[in-house]
Every structure is written in structure tokens, then in C-alpha cells.
């Protein structure tokens, strides 16, 4: 094909009346005998490529007529606005080159069952809805990182292979490490605490692994988490950071991803409420609320999905629940000095019944209590010696949280299940593709 500018389909508006080259995959095709309408997609948009018998040679026309769904091709033509065409533009084709004529495609444009779609996740990703979700995911990740970068947080990468549990020993993925046990990380937090003592304000962004034997709409075995950690910061600072971060990330998605949210059928109005201050409830108040709603719930129990849903449905924006019973939470939480039976922990629950998207709080600063917590939680002290050192050499009040990308994305996009919020979900019975 002679040298004409190659453009992405989302750029066609800037090339009206010009001859351009586009590359893409065949999404759909119609024919009126003398004219072929090829709907191409390239991941940025769609275009209707019009091939008429008299504008290309006979051989090209016949090859185009035989094109199958997802065949890959390069097309040259003149751009014309046409509101009836998918994507709003038409290409009057003058040349066409086929990379590959696709074999019979397993995903038709009709509905498929979820297991079939998950088995074909590598192809399912090409459909407009999944493309939209991945674009919003990209924006969410970028917004989280930009938010922290602009506030002086330094990105510090946490290890994936670890020797100690962060979030309880029951959900550890164990692997052989030259004859010893190593675990896939459940959270970078403990390492971020070390890094915060070096750099002040830090964060990590990476995958986390949990061997959760639960099959829910909210659980993945592998998920991605953003974890900021701050030295000289208390529970209040931690809540403020979470509040501000969720506000900015939601604003950024609304600013940049309108068309994706519309394609997903997401109501925008609930997202526009995400502004500080978020409602705050102590655990005690949350328990009272649940009991007032008629739910059987004892002080000291941990919230499950039904409780989180009930609480979050009371508010039009994310709600912060703080000061949980120590027994509900991990070993590293600072007790409330006023009431040692509760810890300075906080969770943020997303509205519309989505439940917990953030977990964090103020970290235990004293070494004596930490050692007794190791014993209480049956944790091998040897593996945490370095972590104890942080309490021996200039311990300070510090706090941070973990934000689950898939949970946040599921809520922002209005997805029923987190499995669509990650490119290749790892679930209880799924390691393929
Ligand atoms: O509440 P979690 O377990 O907290 C921690 O891991 C802390 N160490 C984080 C920190 O303070 N730096 O997990 C944090 C968030 C949850 O609120 C949720 O959004 C997400 O991670 N998450 C999961 N997402 C999908 N699948 C799972 N199995 C998840 N487990 C946690
Ligand atoms: Mg949690």
C-alpha cells in the first residue's frame, strides 16, 4: 500500500475528507451484492469501511466478501462523516490488504454463558464492553498513581515472594523456595512500613495473592492493590487520604471515561456524589445500625458481605467504618488508647451495595505489644524480626491503607462481579486462560 498516513479509529474525526490507512479486525459485515459494508474495530473505535465493486479490483472484492469475523486487515480509503455508521465515520475503500482470514470465531455477537466467556477470556477481551472496562481500569490506576505522585509519595516496589504473612496464615499461597517455604505476597504493607521509615511517604502498586476458599462476587485469588503508607500519620490522616483519593479518582474517571461508562450502562449520578466529607461510623455505631435494621448481629463479629451491603446502602457516597474490635483485625493494628478492646482500623465501603474497597489504619508502634500479638496470632517471630526492628529504631505513629483496584473498578463501572474487572481472573476453579 502506498504511503498514506495510518490513523487509529478514534482519530478519524481529524481526517475528514482525507485519504488514510487504518488497521483493524472485522467486527461485522453486511453486503448488498455490489457493495460490502465492513465494520472494523481496532481497540480505539469502529469504522464502516465501504467496498464497492467498481472501486477495487475483482480479486480484492471477492476476498473481502469472504472475510470472516475477526479477520485482520489494512484498508485505505477516504474518510466521510456518516451519523448512521457505527463510530460515526465511513471509509470509501480504495485498497484493502488482508493479514489473515480468521478461522470460525467461537464468540459470535450473540449472548454467551459466563463459563464459556471465561474459557475464552483471551478473545472475550476484544468485545466493546470488555475494552471499555479495561480502559476505565487504566484510568483508575493512572489516577491513583498520579494522585499519590503529586502529593509527594514515592513508589517503592514490594517483594512478591515473602517469608511471612501479612493478612493471616489461612489464605497463604505457599511455594517451594530452595527447600524452604516461601509465600506469594498478600499485601506489600509490612515492607511499605519499612520504606515509610526511610522515605516518609511511600506506596506500592502490585498484585496480591489470597488463597480464599470463597466463591463470591468480590473475591479473586490474585488482585491488584495500591498501598500508601505514611510516617508521622494517625488514623485521621489515613481516613483523609482515602477520602481525597477516592474523590479524585472518581472525578478523573468521570472526566475521561464518559463514553466507556455510557457503553457499560453505568448511571453517572451516584458517582457525582463522591465528595468529602464521607459519612463516618464507628464499628459500634455500625452495629447499632445493623441491629436497628433487624439484622442478628453481635458486637465482636466481623462484617460479612450482607452487613457491608446493608451499611453502605444507607448512604449516597462511600462510608468509613472505624475502630473495629481488635479480634476482627490483623496483628499490626494500633489499639485505641481510650478503649484497648478496639483498634484504630478503618474500612471504606463503596455505595450501592459494593462493600469494602479499602482497608487500613494506624499501625502498632510499640515493640512489646507487637511481640505479644505475634504470639496471640501464632506467627513465627523469627520471620518478623526485621519488622520488629522498625519498632526498635525510631518508631513513630504511622498509618496507611490498601485499595483493591478490582473492587473499586467493579463499583465505578457498575459490574456485578469482580471477574470482569481484571484482564485474566484467577478464581477458585480457574487458572485458564
Ligand atoms: O483489607 P485488606 O485485606 O487489607 C490489607 O491487605 C492491608 N494490608 C492493606 C494495607 O493496609 N496496606 O485488603 C485491602 C483491600 C480490600 O479492601 C479489597 O479492596 C482488596 O484489598 N481485596 C481483594 N480484592 C479482590 N479479591 C480479594 N480476595 C481481596 N482481598 C482484599
Ligand atoms: Mg479488609
Tab-separated table of C-alpha atoms and ligand atoms in Angstrom:
chain	number	residue	atom	x	y	z
A	1	UNK	CA	0.000	0.000	0.000
A	2	UNK	CA	1.426	3.430	-0.952
A	3	UNK	CA	2.422	5.876	1.764
A	4	UNK	CA	-0.687	7.439	3.240
A	5	UNK	CA	-0.982	8.278	6.916
A	6	UNK	CA	-2.043	5.356	9.130
A	7	UNK	CA	-4.536	6.523	11.754
A	8	UNK	CA	-6.286	4.994	14.742
A	9	UNK	CA	-10.042	4.843	14.541
A	10	UNK	CA	-10.567	7.303	17.391
A	11	UNK	CA	-8.657	9.879	15.303
A	12	UNK	CA	-10.836	9.709	12.172
A	13	UNK	CA	-12.666	12.915	13.097
A	14	UNK	CA	-9.431	14.835	12.437
A	15	UNK	CA	-9.123	13.400	8.916
A	16	UNK	CA	-12.463	14.121	7.273
A	17	UNK	CA	-12.210	14.215	3.502
A	18	UNK	CA	-8.653	12.825	3.587
A	19	UNK	CA	-7.349	9.520	2.379
A	20	UNK	CA	-5.991	7.433	5.276
A	21	UNK	CA	-4.941	3.887	6.091
A	22	UNK	CA	-6.483	2.042	9.037
A	23	UNK	CA	-5.700	-1.360	10.517
A	24	UNK	CA	-8.126	-3.496	12.422
A	25	UNK	CA	-10.239	-6.592	12.847
A	26	UNK	CA	-13.523	-7.381	11.174
A	27	UNK	CA	-16.283	-6.941	13.727
A	28	UNK	CA	-19.262	-7.406	11.458
A	29	UNK	CA	-20.142	-7.402	7.774
A	30	UNK	CA	-23.139	-6.618	5.570
A	31	UNK	CA	-23.465	-6.917	1.856
A	32	UNK	CA	-25.843	-5.611	-0.783
A	33	UNK	CA	-24.286	-7.617	-3.615
A	34	UNK	CA	-22.453	-4.701	-5.231
A	35	UNK	CA	-21.355	-3.043	-2.007
A	36	UNK	CA	-19.759	-4.520	1.130
A	37	UNK	CA	-20.002	-2.824	4.498
A	38	UNK	CA	-17.125	-3.975	6.671
A	39	UNK	CA	-17.317	-2.860	10.305
A	40	UNK	CA	-13.757	-2.697	11.593
A	41	UNK	CA	-12.596	-2.312	15.168
A	42	UNK	CA	-9.079	-1.504	16.338
A	43	UNK	CA	-9.470	-1.180	20.119
A	44	UNK	CA	-9.930	2.596	19.947
A	45	UNK	CA	-13.137	2.673	17.937
A	46	UNK	CA	-15.139	1.445	14.987
A	47	UNK	CA	-15.451	2.410	11.349
A	48	UNK	CA	-17.641	1.279	8.499
A	49	UNK	CA	-15.434	0.512	5.506
A	50	UNK	CA	-17.460	0.613	2.298
A	51	UNK	CA	-16.073	-1.537	-0.507
A	52	UNK	CA	-17.811	-1.211	-3.848
A	53	UNK	CA	-17.223	-3.472	-6.805
A	54	UNK	CA	-16.004	-0.636	-9.028
A	55	UNK	CA	-13.573	0.921	-6.524
A	56	UNK	CA	-11.329	-2.147	-6.060
A	57	UNK	CA	-10.264	-4.935	-8.411
A	58	UNK	CA	-12.370	-8.056	-8.758
A	59	UNK	CA	-9.970	-10.276	-6.785
A	60	UNK	CA	-9.862	-7.868	-3.807
A	61	UNK	CA	-13.627	-7.562	-3.806
A	62	UNK	CA	-14.068	-11.336	-3.744
A	63	UNK	CA	-11.507	-11.728	-0.941
A	64	UNK	CA	-13.270	-9.002	1.062
A	65	UNK	CA	-16.601	-10.716	0.503
A	66	UNK	CA	-15.174	-13.916	2.044
A	67	UNK	CA	-13.798	-12.193	5.160
A	68	UNK	CA	-14.826	-13.773	8.449
A	69	UNK	CA	-15.392	-12.234	11.876
A	70	UNK	CA	-12.071	-11.161	13.490
A	71	UNK	CA	-10.104	-11.380	10.237
A	72	UNK	CA	-7.285	-8.848	10.395
A	73	UNK	CA	-6.847	-6.304	7.647
A	74	UNK	CA	-5.470	-2.999	6.477
A	75	UNK	CA	-7.682	-0.681	4.494
A	76	UNK	CA	-7.087	2.545	2.580
A	77	UNK	CA	-9.880	4.968	1.911
A	78	UNK	CA	-11.372	8.409	2.207
A	79	UNK	CA	-12.975	9.474	5.489
A	80	UNK	CA	-16.571	10.683	5.446
A	81	UNK	CA	-18.775	11.525	8.409
A	82	UNK	CA	-21.910	9.408	8.499
A	83	UNK	CA	-24.028	9.515	11.644
A	84	UNK	CA	-25.651	6.171	10.725
A	85	UNK	CA	-22.311	4.324	10.644
A	86	UNK	CA	-21.033	2.660	13.848
A	87	UNK	CA	-18.412	5.050	15.167
A	88	UNK	CA	-19.885	7.905	13.099
A	89	UNK	CA	-17.492	7.614	10.147
A	90	UNK	CA	-17.329	5.776	6.896
A	91	UNK	CA	-14.338	4.928	4.780
A	92	UNK	CA	-14.742	4.786	0.984
A	93	UNK	CA	-12.258	1.989	0.368
A	94	UNK	CA	-9.725	2.200	-2.448
A	95	UNK	CA	-7.385	-0.584	-1.368
A	96	UNK	CA	-7.576	-3.489	1.040
A	97	UNK	CA	-4.942	-5.885	2.308
A	98	UNK	CA	-5.707	-8.966	4.413
A	99	UNK	CA	-3.284	-10.032	7.149
A	100	UNK	CA	-5.225	-13.159	7.985
A	101	UNK	CA	-8.635	-14.565	7.212
A	102	UNK	CA	-9.778	-15.764	10.644
A	103	UNK	CA	-10.953	-19.289	11.314
A	104	UNK	CA	-14.511	-19.717	12.503
A	105	UNK	CA	-14.713	-17.446	15.545
A	106	UNK	CA	-16.086	-19.036	18.717
A	107	UNK	CA	-17.592	-15.816	20.083
A	108	UNK	CA	-20.461	-14.682	17.938
A	109	UNK	CA	-22.065	-11.306	18.529
A	110	UNK	CA	-24.886	-13.028	20.421
A	111	UNK	CA	-25.077	-13.765	24.154
A	112	UNK	CA	-22.920	-16.478	25.694
A	113	UNK	CA	-22.882	-18.101	29.124
A	114	UNK	CA	-20.363	-16.839	31.676
A	115	UNK	CA	-18.263	-20.034	31.869
A	116	UNK	CA	-17.937	-20.092	28.086
A	117	UNK	CA	-16.899	-16.438	28.104
A	118	UNK	CA	-14.343	-17.034	30.881
A	119	UNK	CA	-12.909	-20.011	28.967
A	120	UNK	CA	-12.449	-17.598	26.070
A	121	UNK	CA	-11.286	-14.644	28.136
A	122	UNK	CA	-8.392	-14.098	25.686
A	123	UNK	CA	-10.980	-13.425	22.952
A	124	UNK	CA	-13.746	-12.033	25.154
A	125	UNK	CA	-11.377	-9.127	25.946
A	126	UNK	CA	-11.874	-7.916	22.362
A	127	UNK	CA	-15.557	-7.124	22.808
A	128	UNK	CA	-16.629	-3.477	23.260
A	129	UNK	CA	-17.808	-3.921	26.836
A	130	UNK	CA	-14.553	-5.526	27.960
A	131	UNK	CA	-12.492	-2.953	26.080
A	132	UNK	CA	-14.408	-0.217	27.901
A	133	UNK	CA	-13.742	-1.835	31.301
A	134	UNK	CA	-10.012	-2.153	30.561
A	135	UNK	CA	-9.878	1.496	29.534
A	136	UNK	CA	-11.530	2.559	32.792
A	137	UNK	CA	-9.141	0.267	34.675
A	138	UNK	CA	-6.210	2.012	33.031
A	139	UNK	CA	-7.621	5.386	34.047
A	140	UNK	CA	-8.254	4.254	37.638
A	141	UNK	CA	-4.677	3.007	38.015
A	142	UNK	CA	-3.248	6.146	36.436
A	143	UNK	CA	-5.419	8.389	38.627
A	144	UNK	CA	-4.356	6.547	41.812
A	145	UNK	CA	-0.698	6.823	40.894
A	146	UNK	CA	-0.912	10.452	39.755
A	147	UNK	CA	-2.769	11.332	42.952
A	148	UNK	CA	-0.031	9.886	45.163
A	149	UNK	CA	2.852	11.092	42.983
A	150	UNK	CA	1.519	14.664	43.099
A	151	UNK	CA	1.385	14.522	46.908
A	152	UNK	CA	4.996	13.505	47.335
A	153	UNK	CA	4.550	9.748	47.777
A	154	UNK	CA	7.438	7.686	46.412
A	155	UNK	CA	6.705	4.438	44.569
A	156	UNK	CA	8.569	1.602	46.303
A	157	UNK	CA	8.116	-1.911	44.943
A	158	UNK	CA	7.360	-4.603	47.499
A	159	UNK	CA	8.546	-8.192	47.027
A	160	UNK	CA	6.159	-10.789	45.626
A	161	UNK	CA	7.893	-13.734	47.316
A	162	UNK	CA	7.801	-13.331	51.066
A	163	UNK	CA	8.663	-15.257	54.199
A	164	UNK	CA	5.835	-14.007	56.415
A	165	UNK	CA	2.080	-13.487	56.302
A	166	UNK	CA	0.545	-10.023	56.412
A	167	UNK	CA	-3.141	-10.899	56.403
A	168	UNK	CA	-3.429	-14.155	58.338
A	169	UNK	CA	-1.935	-17.549	57.625
A	170	UNK	CA	-5.086	-19.225	56.285
A	171	UNK	CA	-5.006	-17.579	52.854
A	172	UNK	CA	-1.323	-18.044	52.044
A	173	UNK	CA	-0.190	-19.463	48.712
A	174	UNK	CA	2.894	-21.487	49.518
A	175	UNK	CA	5.669	-22.297	47.105
A	176	UNK	CA	8.989	-24.087	47.378
A	177	UNK	CA	11.972	-21.781	47.843
A	178	UNK	CA	15.042	-23.995	47.504
A	179	UNK	CA	13.783	-26.425	50.088
A	180	UNK	CA	12.196	-23.758	52.301
A	181	UNK	CA	8.702	-22.318	52.207
A	182	UNK	CA	8.001	-19.001	50.578
A	183	UNK	CA	4.623	-17.337	50.172
A	184	UNK	CA	3.129	-15.182	47.463
A	185	UNK	CA	2.527	-11.769	48.974
A	186	UNK	CA	-0.896	-10.982	50.430
A	187	UNK	CA	-0.037	-7.291	50.772
A	188	UNK	CA	3.036	-5.076	50.497
A	189	UNK	CA	2.124	-3.259	53.704
A	190	UNK	CA	4.811	-4.541	56.058
A	191	UNK	CA	7.501	-3.589	53.532
A	192	UNK	CA	5.868	-0.193	52.989
A	193	UNK	CA	6.144	0.414	56.723
A	194	UNK	CA	9.888	-0.134	56.425
A	195	UNK	CA	10.024	2.108	53.352
A	196	UNK	CA	7.992	4.870	55.073
A	197	UNK	CA	10.666	4.985	57.794
A	198	UNK	CA	13.209	5.536	55.011
A	199	UNK	CA	11.329	7.946	52.733
A	200	UNK	CA	8.416	9.389	54.706
A	201	UNK	CA	5.516	8.847	52.313
A	202	UNK	CA	5.549	5.816	50.035
A	203	UNK	CA	3.268	3.476	48.130
A	204	UNK	CA	3.406	0.216	46.297
A	205	UNK	CA	1.222	-0.942	43.459
A	206	UNK	CA	1.243	-4.604	42.643
A	207	UNK	CA	-0.520	-7.929	42.656
A	208	UNK	CA	-1.637	-9.564	45.886
A	209	UNK	CA	-2.480	-13.223	46.327
A	210	UNK	CA	-5.017	-14.801	48.633
A	211	UNK	CA	-5.941	-18.460	48.694
A	212	UNK	CA	-9.518	-17.526	49.556
A	213	UNK	CA	-11.717	-20.579	49.501
A	214	UNK	CA	-14.636	-18.262	48.833
A	215	UNK	CA	-16.676	-18.035	45.680
A	216	UNK	CA	-18.180	-14.574	45.900
A	217	UNK	CA	-18.659	-11.627	43.592
A	218	UNK	CA	-15.881	-9.811	45.468
A	219	UNK	CA	-13.066	-12.318	45.751
A	220	UNK	CA	-10.209	-13.097	43.420
A	221	UNK	CA	-7.161	-15.252	44.178
A	222	UNK	CA	-4.979	-12.638	42.522
A	223	UNK	CA	-5.874	-8.961	42.628
A	224	UNK	CA	-4.102	-5.611	42.390
A	225	UNK	CA	-3.692	-3.221	45.251
A	226	UNK	CA	-2.419	0.341	45.761
A	227	UNK	CA	-0.944	0.711	49.247
A	228	UNK	CA	0.112	4.140	50.525
A	229	UNK	CA	1.939	4.326	53.852
A	230	UNK	CA	2.877	7.481	55.801
A	231	UNK	CA	5.242	8.095	58.701
A	232	UNK	CA	4.051	10.524	61.397
A	233	UNK	CA	0.414	9.946	60.473
A	234	UNK	CA	-2.532	8.747	62.552
A	235	UNK	CA	-5.894	7.164	61.793
A	236	UNK	CA	-7.392	10.565	60.971
A	237	UNK	CA	-4.676	11.268	58.364
A	238	UNK	CA	-5.284	7.848	56.887
A	239	UNK	CA	-9.044	8.413	56.549
A	240	UNK	CA	-8.494	11.857	54.990
A	241	UNK	CA	-6.103	10.421	52.428
A	242	UNK	CA	-8.553	7.666	51.468
A	243	UNK	CA	-11.385	10.177	51.180
A	244	UNK	CA	-9.400	12.542	48.991
A	245	UNK	CA	-8.012	9.753	46.830
A	246	UNK	CA	-11.415	8.199	46.090
A	247	UNK	CA	-12.815	11.637	45.291
A	248	UNK	CA	-10.045	12.483	42.841
A	249	UNK	CA	-10.029	9.051	41.181
A	250	UNK	CA	-13.795	9.151	40.632
A	251	UNK	CA	-13.556	12.687	39.225
A	252	UNK	CA	-10.816	11.604	36.826
A	253	UNK	CA	-12.862	8.669	35.574
A	254	UNK	CA	-15.893	10.914	35.081
A	255	UNK	CA	-13.717	13.403	33.214
A	256	UNK	CA	-12.005	10.934	30.898
A	257	UNK	CA	-14.225	7.870	30.584
A	258	UNK	CA	-17.759	9.151	29.919
A	259	UNK	CA	-18.226	7.175	26.721
A	260	UNK	CA	-16.971	3.972	28.357
A	261	UNK	CA	-19.319	4.385	31.328
A	262	UNK	CA	-22.211	5.050	28.970
A	263	UNK	CA	-21.399	1.958	26.931
A	264	UNK	CA	-21.393	-0.029	30.184
A	265	UNK	CA	-24.819	1.381	31.031
A	266	UNK	CA	-23.423	2.872	34.252
A	267	UNK	CA	-25.598	5.526	35.883
A	268	UNK	CA	-23.316	8.525	36.360
A	269	UNK	CA	-25.331	10.261	39.039
A	270	UNK	CA	-24.159	8.102	42.003
A	271	UNK	CA	-20.541	8.735	41.018
A	272	UNK	CA	-21.037	12.501	41.142
A	273	UNK	CA	-21.807	12.236	44.893
A	274	UNK	CA	-18.284	11.079	45.725
A	275	UNK	CA	-17.159	14.192	47.585
A	276	UNK	CA	-15.787	14.745	51.074
A	277	UNK	CA	-16.774	14.504	53.794
A	278	UNK	CA	-17.671	10.825	53.658
A	279	UNK	CA	-20.006	9.639	56.401
A	280	UNK	CA	-18.117	8.027	59.258
A	281	UNK	CA	-19.363	5.374	61.617
A	282	UNK	CA	-17.546	3.730	64.452
A	283	UNK	CA	-17.901	-0.039	64.481
A	284	UNK	CA	-20.220	0.411	67.485
A	285	UNK	CA	-22.482	2.731	65.509
A	286	UNK	CA	-22.449	0.344	62.559
A	287	UNK	CA	-23.565	-2.483	64.846
A	288	UNK	CA	-26.405	-0.308	66.182
A	289	UNK	CA	-27.439	0.496	62.620
A	290	UNK	CA	-27.488	-3.204	61.690
A	291	UNK	CA	-29.499	-4.121	64.752
A	292	UNK	CA	-31.943	-1.283	64.079
A	293	UNK	CA	-32.404	-2.749	60.586
A	294	UNK	CA	-33.380	-6.026	62.205
A	295	UNK	CA	-30.180	-7.903	61.475
A	296	UNK	CA	-28.982	-10.508	64.016
A	297	UNK	CA	-25.504	-9.285	64.828
A	298	UNK	CA	-23.329	-9.480	67.948
A	299	UNK	CA	-20.725	-6.919	68.951
A	300	UNK	CA	-17.355	-8.521	68.158
A	301	UNK	CA	-18.400	-10.294	64.963
A	302	UNK	CA	-16.776	-9.273	61.713
A	303	UNK	CA	-18.893	-7.821	58.921
A	304	UNK	CA	-19.590	-10.091	56.013
A	305	UNK	CA	-20.855	-9.049	52.608
A	306	UNK	CA	-24.529	-8.822	53.761
A	307	UNK	CA	-23.623	-6.470	56.647
A	308	UNK	CA	-21.426	-4.299	54.453
A	309	UNK	CA	-24.193	-4.100	51.881
A	310	UNK	CA	-26.765	-3.082	54.495
A	311	UNK	CA	-24.483	-0.374	55.893
A	312	UNK	CA	-23.418	1.032	52.540
A	313	UNK	CA	-26.999	1.205	51.237
A	314	UNK	CA	-27.735	3.787	53.955
A	315	UNK	CA	-25.503	6.384	52.298
A	316	UNK	CA	-25.154	8.030	48.909
A	317	UNK	CA	-21.346	8.004	48.937
A	318	UNK	CA	-18.549	5.820	50.314
A	319	UNK	CA	-18.767	5.335	54.077
A	320	UNK	CA	-15.865	4.971	56.514
A	321	UNK	CA	-16.188	2.439	59.343
A	322	UNK	CA	-13.514	2.782	62.026
A	323	UNK	CA	-12.427	1.362	65.391
A	324	UNK	CA	-13.147	-2.315	64.967
A	325	UNK	CA	-12.793	-4.897	67.748
A	326	UNK	CA	-9.164	-5.987	67.855
A	327	UNK	CA	-10.216	-9.614	67.350
A	328	UNK	CA	-11.668	-8.825	63.880
A	329	UNK	CA	-8.453	-7.387	62.542
A	330	UNK	CA	-4.854	-8.298	61.722
A	331	UNK	CA	-1.996	-8.311	64.262
A	332	UNK	CA	-0.490	-4.975	63.241
A	333	UNK	CA	-3.268	-2.589	64.343
A	334	UNK	CA	-2.698	0.116	66.994
A	335	UNK	CA	-5.150	-0.160	69.899
A	336	UNK	CA	-7.327	2.858	70.628
A	337	UNK	CA	-5.702	4.437	73.722
A	338	UNK	CA	-9.194	5.288	75.053
A	339	UNK	CA	-10.514	1.742	74.583
A	340	UNK	CA	-7.920	-1.005	74.134
A	341	UNK	CA	-10.522	-3.573	73.004
A	342	UNK	CA	-10.870	-1.705	69.713
A	343	UNK	CA	-8.129	-0.866	67.210
A	344	UNK	CA	-7.504	2.214	65.073
A	345	UNK	CA	-8.542	0.442	61.893
A	346	UNK	CA	-10.735	1.762	59.122
A	347	UNK	CA	-12.504	0.283	56.119
A	348	UNK	CA	-14.145	2.213	53.317
A	349	UNK	CA	-17.338	0.655	51.980
A	350	UNK	CA	-18.465	1.589	48.498
A	351	UNK	CA	-22.066	2.647	47.961
A	352	UNK	CA	-24.774	0.755	46.060
A	353	UNK	CA	-24.049	-2.425	47.988
A	354	UNK	CA	-20.490	-2.945	46.711
A	355	UNK	CA	-18.922	-3.280	50.148
A	356	UNK	CA	-15.312	-2.917	51.271
A	357	UNK	CA	-12.919	-1.358	48.775
A	358	UNK	CA	-10.278	-0.041	51.205
A	359	UNK	CA	-8.808	-1.487	54.386
A	360	UNK	CA	-6.163	0.131	56.569
A	361	UNK	CA	-5.480	2.170	59.667
A	362	UNK	CA	-2.866	3.210	62.183
A	363	UNK	CA	-0.093	0.688	62.772
A	364	UNK	CA	1.071	-0.681	66.065
A	365	UNK	CA	4.110	1.379	67.100
A	366	UNK	CA	5.231	-0.362	70.308
A	367	UNK	CA	7.526	-3.382	70.258
A	368	UNK	CA	6.274	-5.111	73.420
A	369	UNK	CA	2.669	-5.276	72.325
A	370	UNK	CA	3.772	-6.374	68.847
A	371	UNK	CA	5.621	-9.360	70.288
A	372	UNK	CA	2.561	-10.387	72.277
A	373	UNK	CA	0.453	-10.032	69.106
A	374	UNK	CA	2.783	-12.410	67.269
A	375	UNK	CA	2.136	-14.977	69.979
A	376	UNK	CA	-1.606	-14.358	70.045
A	377	UNK	CA	-1.811	-14.813	66.255
A	378	UNK	CA	0.569	-17.818	66.232
A	379	UNK	CA	3.022	-16.061	63.936
A	380	UNK	CA	6.663	-17.216	63.792
A	381	UNK	CA	8.583	-14.354	65.423
A	382	UNK	CA	11.772	-15.182	63.584
A	383	UNK	CA	10.184	-14.310	60.229
A	384	UNK	CA	9.131	-10.902	61.606
A	385	UNK	CA	12.394	-9.912	63.285
A	386	UNK	CA	13.026	-7.216	60.689
A	387	UNK	CA	9.501	-5.872	61.195
A	388	UNK	CA	10.097	-5.654	64.930
A	389	UNK	CA	13.277	-3.678	64.215
A	390	UNK	CA	11.079	-0.877	62.843
A	391	UNK	CA	9.762	-0.532	66.421
A	392	UNK	CA	13.266	-0.548	67.886
A	393	UNK	CA	14.898	2.129	65.786
A	394	UNK	CA	12.919	5.351	65.767
A	395	UNK	CA	9.354	4.051	65.936
A	396	UNK	CA	6.743	6.673	65.025
A	397	UNK	CA	2.974	6.781	64.647
A	398	UNK	CA	2.305	5.713	61.078
A	399	UNK	CA	-0.640	4.672	59.008
A	400	UNK	CA	-1.730	3.570	55.575
A	401	UNK	CA	-4.225	1.538	53.637
A	402	UNK	CA	-4.736	-0.837	50.738
A	403	UNK	CA	-7.144	-0.033	47.924
A	404	UNK	CA	-8.285	-3.013	45.830
A	405	UNK	CA	-8.311	-1.996	42.169
A	406	UNK	CA	-10.837	-4.613	41.042
A	407	UNK	CA	-13.295	-3.837	43.823
A	408	UNK	CA	-13.053	-0.111	43.092
A	409	UNK	CA	-13.389	-0.711	39.359
A	410	UNK	CA	-16.372	-3.041	39.785
A	411	UNK	CA	-18.173	-0.317	41.676
A	412	UNK	CA	-17.174	2.529	39.335
A	413	UNK	CA	-18.229	0.527	36.273
A	414	UNK	CA	-21.297	-0.978	37.960
A	415	UNK	CA	-20.114	-4.579	37.361
A	416	UNK	CA	-21.883	-7.395	39.140
A	417	UNK	CA	-18.709	-9.416	39.701
A	418	UNK	CA	-15.007	-8.564	40.078
A	419	UNK	CA	-14.087	-11.210	37.485
A	420	UNK	CA	-14.729	-8.685	34.698
A	421	UNK	CA	-12.558	-6.055	36.407
A	422	UNK	CA	-9.257	-7.848	35.784
A	423	UNK	CA	-7.882	-8.925	32.394
A	424	UNK	CA	-7.301	-12.564	33.318
A	425	UNK	CA	-9.151	-13.503	36.529
A	426	UNK	CA	-7.798	-16.136	38.879
A	427	UNK	CA	-10.639	-17.769	40.730
A	428	UNK	CA	-11.289	-20.849	42.823
A	429	UNK	CA	-11.717	-23.136	39.812
A	430	UNK	CA	-9.980	-21.114	37.164
A	431	UNK	CA	-6.362	-20.846	36.080
A	432	UNK	CA	-7.137	-20.819	32.342
A	433	UNK	CA	-6.508	-18.900	30.177
B	1	LIG	O1	-8.440	-5.329	53.861
B	1	LIG	P1	-7.220	-5.965	53.262
B	1	LIG	O2	-7.005	-7.408	53.482
B	1	LIG	O3	-6.015	-5.106	53.812
B	1	LIG	C1	-4.690	-5.346	53.575
B	1	LIG	O4	-4.255	-6.199	52.824
B	1	LIG	C2	-3.794	-4.344	54.192
B	1	LIG	N1	-2.509	-4.988	54.491
B	1	LIG	C3	-3.633	-3.168	53.275
B	1	LIG	C4	-2.840	-2.044	53.839
B	1	LIG	O5	-3.194	-1.512	54.884
B	1	LIG	N2	-1.768	-1.647	53.159
B	1	LIG	O6	-7.217	-5.700	51.695
B	1	LIG	C5	-7.246	-4.384	51.200
B	1	LIG	C6	-8.202	-4.305	50.016
B	1	LIG	C7	-9.646	-4.656	50.334
B	1	LIG	O7	-10.334	-3.563	50.873
B	1	LIG	C8	-10.173	-5.042	48.972
B	1	LIG	O8	-10.459	-3.889	48.201
B	1	LIG	C9	-8.986	-5.732	48.355
B	1	LIG	O9	-7.829	-5.272	49.019
B	1	LIG	N3	-9.077	-7.191	48.480
B	1	LIG	C10	-9.480	-8.016	47.496
B	1	LIG	N4	-9.897	-7.787	46.243
B	1	LIG	C11	-10.243	-8.842	45.476
B	1	LIG	N5	-10.158	-10.121	45.892
B	1	LIG	C12	-9.760	-10.419	47.146
B	1	LIG	N6	-9.670	-11.686	47.534
B	1	LIG	C13	-9.382	-9.337	48.014
B	1	LIG	N7	-8.931	-9.261	49.287
B	1	LIG	C14	-8.740	-7.948	49.542
B	2	LIG	MG1	-10.167	-5.823	54.838
